[in-house]
PDB file of C-alpha atoms (C1' of nucleotides) in Angstrom:
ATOM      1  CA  UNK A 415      68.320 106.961  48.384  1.00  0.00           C
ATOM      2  CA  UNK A 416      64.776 108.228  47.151  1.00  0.00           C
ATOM      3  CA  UNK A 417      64.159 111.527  47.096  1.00  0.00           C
ATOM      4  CA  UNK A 418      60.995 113.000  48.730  1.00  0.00           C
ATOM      5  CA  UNK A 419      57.934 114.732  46.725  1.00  0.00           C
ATOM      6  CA  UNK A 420      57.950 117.963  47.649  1.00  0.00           C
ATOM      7  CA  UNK A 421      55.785 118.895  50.661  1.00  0.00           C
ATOM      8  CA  UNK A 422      52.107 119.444  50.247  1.00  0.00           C
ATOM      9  CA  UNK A 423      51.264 123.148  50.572  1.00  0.00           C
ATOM     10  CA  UNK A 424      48.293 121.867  52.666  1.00  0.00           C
ATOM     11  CA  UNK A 425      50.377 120.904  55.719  1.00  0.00           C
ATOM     12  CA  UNK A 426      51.627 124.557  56.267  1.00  0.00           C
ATOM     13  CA  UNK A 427      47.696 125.724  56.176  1.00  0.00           C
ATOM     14  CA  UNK A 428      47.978 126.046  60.024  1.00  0.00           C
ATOM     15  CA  UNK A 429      49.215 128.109  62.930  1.00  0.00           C
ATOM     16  CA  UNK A 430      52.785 128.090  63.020  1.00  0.00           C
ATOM     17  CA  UNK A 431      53.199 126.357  65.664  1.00  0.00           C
ATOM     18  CA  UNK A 432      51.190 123.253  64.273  1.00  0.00           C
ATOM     19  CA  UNK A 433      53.190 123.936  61.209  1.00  0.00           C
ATOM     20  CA  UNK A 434      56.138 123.894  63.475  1.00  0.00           C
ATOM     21  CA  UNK A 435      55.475 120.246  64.316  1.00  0.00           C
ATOM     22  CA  UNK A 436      54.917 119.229  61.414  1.00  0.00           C
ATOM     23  CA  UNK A 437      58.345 120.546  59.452  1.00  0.00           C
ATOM     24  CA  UNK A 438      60.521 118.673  61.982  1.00  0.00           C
ATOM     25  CA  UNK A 439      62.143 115.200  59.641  1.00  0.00           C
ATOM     26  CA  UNK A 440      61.624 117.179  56.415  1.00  0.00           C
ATOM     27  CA  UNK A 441      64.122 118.128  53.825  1.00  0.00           C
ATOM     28  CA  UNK A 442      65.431 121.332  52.406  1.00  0.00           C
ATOM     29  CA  UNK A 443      67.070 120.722  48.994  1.00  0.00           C
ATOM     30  CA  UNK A 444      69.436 123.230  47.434  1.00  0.00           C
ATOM     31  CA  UNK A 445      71.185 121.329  44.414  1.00  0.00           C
ATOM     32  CA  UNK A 446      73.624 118.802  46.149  1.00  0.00           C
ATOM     33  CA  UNK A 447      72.627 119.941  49.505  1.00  0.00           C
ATOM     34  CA  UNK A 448      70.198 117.819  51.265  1.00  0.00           C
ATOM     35  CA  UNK A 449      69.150 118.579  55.120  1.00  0.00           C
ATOM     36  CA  UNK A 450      66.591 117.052  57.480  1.00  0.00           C
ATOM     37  CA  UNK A 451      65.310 119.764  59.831  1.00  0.00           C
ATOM     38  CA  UNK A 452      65.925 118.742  63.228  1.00  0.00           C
ATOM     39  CA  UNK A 453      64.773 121.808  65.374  1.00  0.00           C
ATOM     40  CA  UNK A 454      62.529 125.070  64.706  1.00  0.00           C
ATOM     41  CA  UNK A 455      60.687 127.727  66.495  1.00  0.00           C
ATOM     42  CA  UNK A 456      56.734 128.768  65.547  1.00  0.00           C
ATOM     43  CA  UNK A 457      56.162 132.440  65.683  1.00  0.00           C
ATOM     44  CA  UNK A 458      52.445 132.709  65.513  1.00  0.00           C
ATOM     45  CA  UNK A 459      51.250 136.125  63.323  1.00  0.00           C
ATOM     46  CA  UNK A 460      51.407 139.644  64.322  1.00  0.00           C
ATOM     47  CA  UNK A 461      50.155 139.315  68.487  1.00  0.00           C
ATOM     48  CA  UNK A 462      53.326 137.188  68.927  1.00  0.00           C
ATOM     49  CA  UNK A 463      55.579 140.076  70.084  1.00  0.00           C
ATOM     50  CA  UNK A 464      58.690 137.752  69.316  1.00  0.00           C
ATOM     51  CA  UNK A 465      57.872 137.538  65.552  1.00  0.00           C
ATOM     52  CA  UNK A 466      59.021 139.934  63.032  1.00  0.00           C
ATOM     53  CA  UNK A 467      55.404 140.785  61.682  1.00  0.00           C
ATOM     54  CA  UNK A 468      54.535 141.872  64.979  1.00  0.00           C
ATOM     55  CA  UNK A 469      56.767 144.876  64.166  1.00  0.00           C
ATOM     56  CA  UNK A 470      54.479 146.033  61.600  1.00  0.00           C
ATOM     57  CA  UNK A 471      54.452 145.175  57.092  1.00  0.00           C
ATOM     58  CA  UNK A 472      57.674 145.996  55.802  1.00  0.00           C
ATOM     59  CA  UNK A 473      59.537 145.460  52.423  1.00  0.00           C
ATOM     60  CA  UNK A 474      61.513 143.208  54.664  1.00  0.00           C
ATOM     61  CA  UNK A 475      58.436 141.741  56.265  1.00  0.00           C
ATOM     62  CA  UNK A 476      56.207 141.121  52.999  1.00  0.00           C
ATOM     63  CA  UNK A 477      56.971 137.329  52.689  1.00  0.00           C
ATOM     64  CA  UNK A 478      55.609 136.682  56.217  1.00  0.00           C
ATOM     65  CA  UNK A 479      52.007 137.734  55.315  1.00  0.00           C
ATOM     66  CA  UNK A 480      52.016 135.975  51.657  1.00  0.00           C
ATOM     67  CA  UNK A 481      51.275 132.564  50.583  1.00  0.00           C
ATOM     68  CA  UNK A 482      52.230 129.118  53.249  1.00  0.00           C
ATOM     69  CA  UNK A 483      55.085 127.682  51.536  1.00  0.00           C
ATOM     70  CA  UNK A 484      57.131 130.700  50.616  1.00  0.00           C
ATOM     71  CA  UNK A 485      60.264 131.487  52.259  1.00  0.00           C
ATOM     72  CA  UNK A 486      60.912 134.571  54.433  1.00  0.00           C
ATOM     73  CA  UNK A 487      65.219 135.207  54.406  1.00  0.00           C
ATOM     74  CA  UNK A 488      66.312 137.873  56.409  1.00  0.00           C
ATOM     75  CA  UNK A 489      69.851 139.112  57.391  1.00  0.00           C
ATOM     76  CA  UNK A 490      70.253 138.380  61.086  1.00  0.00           C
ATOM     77  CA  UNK A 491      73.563 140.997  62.581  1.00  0.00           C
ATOM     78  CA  UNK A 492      73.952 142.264  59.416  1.00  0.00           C
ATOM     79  CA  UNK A 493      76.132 138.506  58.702  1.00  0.00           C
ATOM     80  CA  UNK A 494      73.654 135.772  58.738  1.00  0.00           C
ATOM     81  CA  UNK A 495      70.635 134.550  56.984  1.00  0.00           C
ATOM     82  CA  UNK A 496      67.455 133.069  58.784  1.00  0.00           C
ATOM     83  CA  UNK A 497      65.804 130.812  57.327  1.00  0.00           C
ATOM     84  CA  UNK A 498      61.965 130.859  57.534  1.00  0.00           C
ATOM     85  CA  UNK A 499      59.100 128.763  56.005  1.00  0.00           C
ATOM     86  CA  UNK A 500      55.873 130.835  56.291  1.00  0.00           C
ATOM     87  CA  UNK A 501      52.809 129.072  57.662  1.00  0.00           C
ATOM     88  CA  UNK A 502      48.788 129.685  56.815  1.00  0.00           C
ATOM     89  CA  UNK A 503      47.292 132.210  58.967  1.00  0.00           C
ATOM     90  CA  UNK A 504      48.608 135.764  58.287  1.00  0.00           C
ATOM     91  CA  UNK A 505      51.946 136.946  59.718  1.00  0.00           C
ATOM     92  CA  UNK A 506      52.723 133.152  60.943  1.00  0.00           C
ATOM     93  CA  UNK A 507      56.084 131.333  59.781  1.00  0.00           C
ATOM     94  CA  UNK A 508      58.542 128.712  61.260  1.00  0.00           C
ATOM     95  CA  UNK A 509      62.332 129.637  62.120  1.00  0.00           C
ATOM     96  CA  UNK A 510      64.490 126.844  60.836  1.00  0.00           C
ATOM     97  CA  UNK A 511      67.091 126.587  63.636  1.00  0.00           C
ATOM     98  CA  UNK A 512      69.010 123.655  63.102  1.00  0.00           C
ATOM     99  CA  UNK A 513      69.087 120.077  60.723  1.00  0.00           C
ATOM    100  CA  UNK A 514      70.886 117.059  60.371  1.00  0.00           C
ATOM    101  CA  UNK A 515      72.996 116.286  56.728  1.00  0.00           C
ATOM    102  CA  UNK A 516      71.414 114.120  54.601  1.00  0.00           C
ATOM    103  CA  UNK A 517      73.419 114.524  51.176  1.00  0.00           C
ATOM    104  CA  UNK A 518      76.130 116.547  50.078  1.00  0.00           C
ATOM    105  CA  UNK A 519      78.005 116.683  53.010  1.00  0.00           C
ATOM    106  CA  UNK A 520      81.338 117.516  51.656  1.00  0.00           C
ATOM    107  CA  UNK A 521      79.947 120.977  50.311  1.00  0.00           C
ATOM    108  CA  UNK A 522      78.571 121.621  53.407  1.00  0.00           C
ATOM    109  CA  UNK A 523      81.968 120.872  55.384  1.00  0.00           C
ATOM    110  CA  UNK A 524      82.949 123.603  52.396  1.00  0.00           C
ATOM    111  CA  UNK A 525      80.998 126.393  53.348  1.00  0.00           C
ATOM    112  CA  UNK A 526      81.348 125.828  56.985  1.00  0.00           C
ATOM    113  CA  UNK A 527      84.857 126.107  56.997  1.00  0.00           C
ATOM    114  CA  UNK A 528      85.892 122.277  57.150  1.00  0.00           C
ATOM    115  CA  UNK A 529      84.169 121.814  60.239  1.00  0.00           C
ATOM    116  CA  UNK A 530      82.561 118.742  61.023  1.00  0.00           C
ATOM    117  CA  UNK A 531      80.236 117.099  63.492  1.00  0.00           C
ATOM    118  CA  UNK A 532      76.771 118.978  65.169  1.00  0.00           C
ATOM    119  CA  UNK A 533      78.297 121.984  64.986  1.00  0.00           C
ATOM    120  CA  UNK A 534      78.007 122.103  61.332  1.00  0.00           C
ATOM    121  CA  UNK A 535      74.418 122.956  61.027  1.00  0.00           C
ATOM    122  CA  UNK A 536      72.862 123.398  65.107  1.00  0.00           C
ATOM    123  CA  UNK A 537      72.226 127.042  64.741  1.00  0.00           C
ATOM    124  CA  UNK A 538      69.937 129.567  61.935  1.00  0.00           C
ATOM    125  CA  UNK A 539      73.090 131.146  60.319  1.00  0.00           C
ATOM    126  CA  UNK A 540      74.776 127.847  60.207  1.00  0.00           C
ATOM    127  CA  UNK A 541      71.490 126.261  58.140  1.00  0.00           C
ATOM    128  CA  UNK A 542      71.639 129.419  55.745  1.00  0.00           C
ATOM    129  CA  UNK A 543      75.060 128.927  55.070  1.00  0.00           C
ATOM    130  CA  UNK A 544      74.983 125.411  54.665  1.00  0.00           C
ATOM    131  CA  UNK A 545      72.414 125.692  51.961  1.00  0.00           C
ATOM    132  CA  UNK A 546      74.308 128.843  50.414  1.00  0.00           C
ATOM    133  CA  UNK A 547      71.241 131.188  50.705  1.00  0.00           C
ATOM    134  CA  UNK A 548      70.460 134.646  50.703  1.00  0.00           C
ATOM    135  CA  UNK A 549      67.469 137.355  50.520  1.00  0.00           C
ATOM    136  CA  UNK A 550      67.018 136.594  47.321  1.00  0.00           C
ATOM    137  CA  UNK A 551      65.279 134.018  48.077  1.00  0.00           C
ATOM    138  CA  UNK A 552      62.850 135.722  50.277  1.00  0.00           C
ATOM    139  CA  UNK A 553      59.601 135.455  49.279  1.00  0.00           C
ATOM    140  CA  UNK A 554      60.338 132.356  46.846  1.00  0.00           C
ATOM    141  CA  UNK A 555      58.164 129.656  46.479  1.00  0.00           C
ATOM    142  CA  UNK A 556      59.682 126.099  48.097  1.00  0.00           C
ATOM    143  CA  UNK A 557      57.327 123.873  47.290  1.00  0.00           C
ATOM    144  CA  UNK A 558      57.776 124.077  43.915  1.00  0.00           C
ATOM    145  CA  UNK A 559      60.720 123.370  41.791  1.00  0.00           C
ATOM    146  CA  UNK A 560      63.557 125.322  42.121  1.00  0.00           C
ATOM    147  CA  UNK A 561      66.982 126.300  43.798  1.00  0.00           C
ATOM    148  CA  UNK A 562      65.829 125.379  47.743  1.00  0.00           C
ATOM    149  CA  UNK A 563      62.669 122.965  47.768  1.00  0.00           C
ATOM    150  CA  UNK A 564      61.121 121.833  50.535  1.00  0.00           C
ATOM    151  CA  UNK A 565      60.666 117.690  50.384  1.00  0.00           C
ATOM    152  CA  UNK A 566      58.623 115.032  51.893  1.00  0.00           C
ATOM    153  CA  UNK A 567      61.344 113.019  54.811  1.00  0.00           C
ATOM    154  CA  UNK A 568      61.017 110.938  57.782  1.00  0.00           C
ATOM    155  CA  UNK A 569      58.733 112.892  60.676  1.00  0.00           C
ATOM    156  CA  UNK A 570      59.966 112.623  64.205  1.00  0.00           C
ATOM    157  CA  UNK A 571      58.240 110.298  66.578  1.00  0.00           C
ATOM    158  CA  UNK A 572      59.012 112.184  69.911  1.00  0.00           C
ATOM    159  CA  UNK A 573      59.038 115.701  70.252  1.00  0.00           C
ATOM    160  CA  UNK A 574      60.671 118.348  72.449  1.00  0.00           C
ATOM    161  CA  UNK A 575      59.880 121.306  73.065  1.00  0.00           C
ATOM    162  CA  UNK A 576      60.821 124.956  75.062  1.00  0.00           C
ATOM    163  CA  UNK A 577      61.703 128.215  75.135  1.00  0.00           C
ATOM    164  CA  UNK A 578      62.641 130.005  72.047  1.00  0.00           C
ATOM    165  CA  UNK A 579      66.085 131.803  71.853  1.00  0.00           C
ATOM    166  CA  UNK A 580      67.203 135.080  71.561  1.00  0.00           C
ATOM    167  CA  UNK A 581      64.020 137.393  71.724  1.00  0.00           C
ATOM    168  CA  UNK A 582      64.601 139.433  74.965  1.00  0.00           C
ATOM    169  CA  UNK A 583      62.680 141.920  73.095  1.00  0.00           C
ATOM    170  CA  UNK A 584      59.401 140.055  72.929  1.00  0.00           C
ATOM    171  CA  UNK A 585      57.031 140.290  75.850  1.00  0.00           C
ATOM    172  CA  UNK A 586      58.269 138.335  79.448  1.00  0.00           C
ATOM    173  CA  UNK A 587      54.529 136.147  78.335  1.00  0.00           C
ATOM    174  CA  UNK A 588      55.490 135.382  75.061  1.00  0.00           C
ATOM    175  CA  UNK A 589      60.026 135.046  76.216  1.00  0.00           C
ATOM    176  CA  UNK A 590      58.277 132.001  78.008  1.00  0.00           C
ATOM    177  CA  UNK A 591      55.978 130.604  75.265  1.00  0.00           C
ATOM    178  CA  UNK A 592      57.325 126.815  74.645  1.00  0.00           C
ATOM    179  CA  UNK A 593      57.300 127.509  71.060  1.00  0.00           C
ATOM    180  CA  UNK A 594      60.776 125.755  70.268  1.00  0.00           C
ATOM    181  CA  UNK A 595      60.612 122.285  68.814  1.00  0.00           C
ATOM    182  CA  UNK A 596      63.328 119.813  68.664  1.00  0.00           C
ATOM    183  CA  UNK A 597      63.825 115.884  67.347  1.00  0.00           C
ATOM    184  CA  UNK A 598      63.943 113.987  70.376  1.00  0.00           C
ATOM    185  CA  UNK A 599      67.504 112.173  70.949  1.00  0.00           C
ATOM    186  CA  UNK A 600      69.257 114.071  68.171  1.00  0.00           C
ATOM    187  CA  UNK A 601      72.790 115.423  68.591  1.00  0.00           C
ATOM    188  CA  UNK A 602      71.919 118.303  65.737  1.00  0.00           C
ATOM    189  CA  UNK A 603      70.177 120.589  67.967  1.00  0.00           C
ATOM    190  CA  UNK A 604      71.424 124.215  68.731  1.00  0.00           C
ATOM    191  CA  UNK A 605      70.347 124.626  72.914  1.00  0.00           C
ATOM    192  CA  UNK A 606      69.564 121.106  74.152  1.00  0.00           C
ATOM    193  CA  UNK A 607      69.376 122.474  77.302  1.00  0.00           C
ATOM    194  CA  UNK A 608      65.845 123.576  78.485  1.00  0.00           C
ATOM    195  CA  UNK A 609      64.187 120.839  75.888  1.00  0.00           C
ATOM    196  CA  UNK A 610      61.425 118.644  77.429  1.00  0.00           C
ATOM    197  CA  UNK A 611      58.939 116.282  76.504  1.00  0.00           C
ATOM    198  CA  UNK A 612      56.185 117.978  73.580  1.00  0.00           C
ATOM    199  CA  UNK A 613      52.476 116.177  73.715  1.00  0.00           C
ATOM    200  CA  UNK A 614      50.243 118.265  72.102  1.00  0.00           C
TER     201      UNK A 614
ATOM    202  C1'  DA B 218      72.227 161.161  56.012  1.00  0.00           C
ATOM    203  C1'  DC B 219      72.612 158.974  60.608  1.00  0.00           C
ATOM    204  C1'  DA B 220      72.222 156.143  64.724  1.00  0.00           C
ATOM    205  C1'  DA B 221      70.607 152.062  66.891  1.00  0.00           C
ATOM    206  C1'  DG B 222      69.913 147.442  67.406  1.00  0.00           C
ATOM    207  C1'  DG B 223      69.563 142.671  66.039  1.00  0.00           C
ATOM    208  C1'  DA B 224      65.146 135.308  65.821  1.00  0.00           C
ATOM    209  C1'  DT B 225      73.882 134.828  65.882  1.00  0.00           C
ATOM    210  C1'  DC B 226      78.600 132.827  65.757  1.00  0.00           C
ATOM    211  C1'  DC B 227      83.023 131.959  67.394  1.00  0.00           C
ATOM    212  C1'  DT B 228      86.723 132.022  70.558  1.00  0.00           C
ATOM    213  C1'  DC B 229      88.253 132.052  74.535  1.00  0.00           C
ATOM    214  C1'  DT B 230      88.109 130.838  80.034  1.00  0.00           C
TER     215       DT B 230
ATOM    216  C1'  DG C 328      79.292 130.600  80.197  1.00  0.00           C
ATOM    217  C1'  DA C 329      80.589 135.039  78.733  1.00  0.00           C
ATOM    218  C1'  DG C 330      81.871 138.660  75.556  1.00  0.00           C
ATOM    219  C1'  DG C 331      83.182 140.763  71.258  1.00  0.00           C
ATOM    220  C1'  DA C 332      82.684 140.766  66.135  1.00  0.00           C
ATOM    221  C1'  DT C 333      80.162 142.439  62.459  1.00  0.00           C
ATOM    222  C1'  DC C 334      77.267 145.230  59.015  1.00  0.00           C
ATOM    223  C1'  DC C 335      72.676 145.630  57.103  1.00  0.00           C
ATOM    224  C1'  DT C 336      67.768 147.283  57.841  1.00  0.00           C
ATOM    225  C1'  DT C 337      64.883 150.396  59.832  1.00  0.00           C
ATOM    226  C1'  DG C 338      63.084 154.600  61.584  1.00  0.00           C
ATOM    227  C1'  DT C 339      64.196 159.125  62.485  1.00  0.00           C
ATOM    228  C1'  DT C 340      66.375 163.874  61.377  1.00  0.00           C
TER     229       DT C 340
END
DNA sequence: ACAAGGATCCTCT
DNA sequence: GAGGATCCTTGTT
């Protein structure tokens, strides 16, 4: 198969949740590793109380308020790493939560322990592990050559959308916020449940 | 130095 | 569906 060009640094110029919409069917490339990103969550700047720049500019943090199209890794439970692309307006980036393989699928049965099936890669510290990553790659540039690129694929004709997980932290206003997106009728999603219909 | 908590995962029932 | 594992980052003494 033909591989993608690599993503246009133009289409991550927007809030993160536009940004959001427009990852979903794109691929990550890491060497052999090819996914197609099948679900994500927006978390829009610094008044999003969910998103990690709303905590304030750390060393940690930095990547989040650089340049659209740079990754933001961070160690999730002290065991997994999160996968963000950062989006245009300050403090915005995109979660990636879950993709589908695409290439390379025997390395990534490697590093997930021989498992097969959805469960493979429906979940952030699954993706990161899949693609072997770590915070070294925090604040890299993926839309230019290099060890994880971020490539042109097929985008999604129906969209879902809901709740994003795990931020009982954030404000009950923002716990709410619909800001979860999802390939409609894919298997590779991490909490189906809760998904509905996304027109913009 | 130390304590607290976390954008999760896996293994049960 | 629920609960424990797990260990680094952060903010505070």
């Amino acid at each position: 198969m033909s591989r993608g060009d690599l993503l246009q640094r133009a289409s991550l110029h927007h809030d993160a949740l536009v940004s959001a919409r427009r990852l979903l069917g794109m691929h990550l490339v890491a060497g052999e590793v090819t996914l197609a990103i099948t679900e994500v969550e927006a978390y829009r700047g610094p008044s999003d109380t969910a998103a990690h720049s709303a905590k304030g500019r750390t060393a940690r943090t930095e990547p989040m308020f650089g340049p659209a199209g740079h990754a933001y890794v961070y160690l999730c439970y002290g065991i997994h790493h999160m996968l963000n692309i950062v989006a245009g307006p300050q403090g915005h980036g995109v979660l990636v939560r879950a993709c589908e393989p695409v290439s390379g699928l025997a390395q990534i049965q490697a590093r997930r322990g021989g498992r097969s099936g959805p469960v493979l890669l429906t979940g952030p510290g699954k993706v990161g592990q899949a693609l072997a990553i770590d915070r070294s790659l925090s604040g890299h540039d993926v839309l230019s050559p290099g060890p994880l690129e971020l490539r042109e694929g097929t985008p999604p004709q129906s969209v879902l959308h809901g709740p994003r997980v795990g931020i009982g932290y954030a404000s009950p206003e923002h716990q709410r916020a619909p800001w979860r997106l999802a390939v409609a009728g894919t298997r590779w999603v991490s909490h189906p449940k809760g998904l509905e219909p996304y027109t913009p």
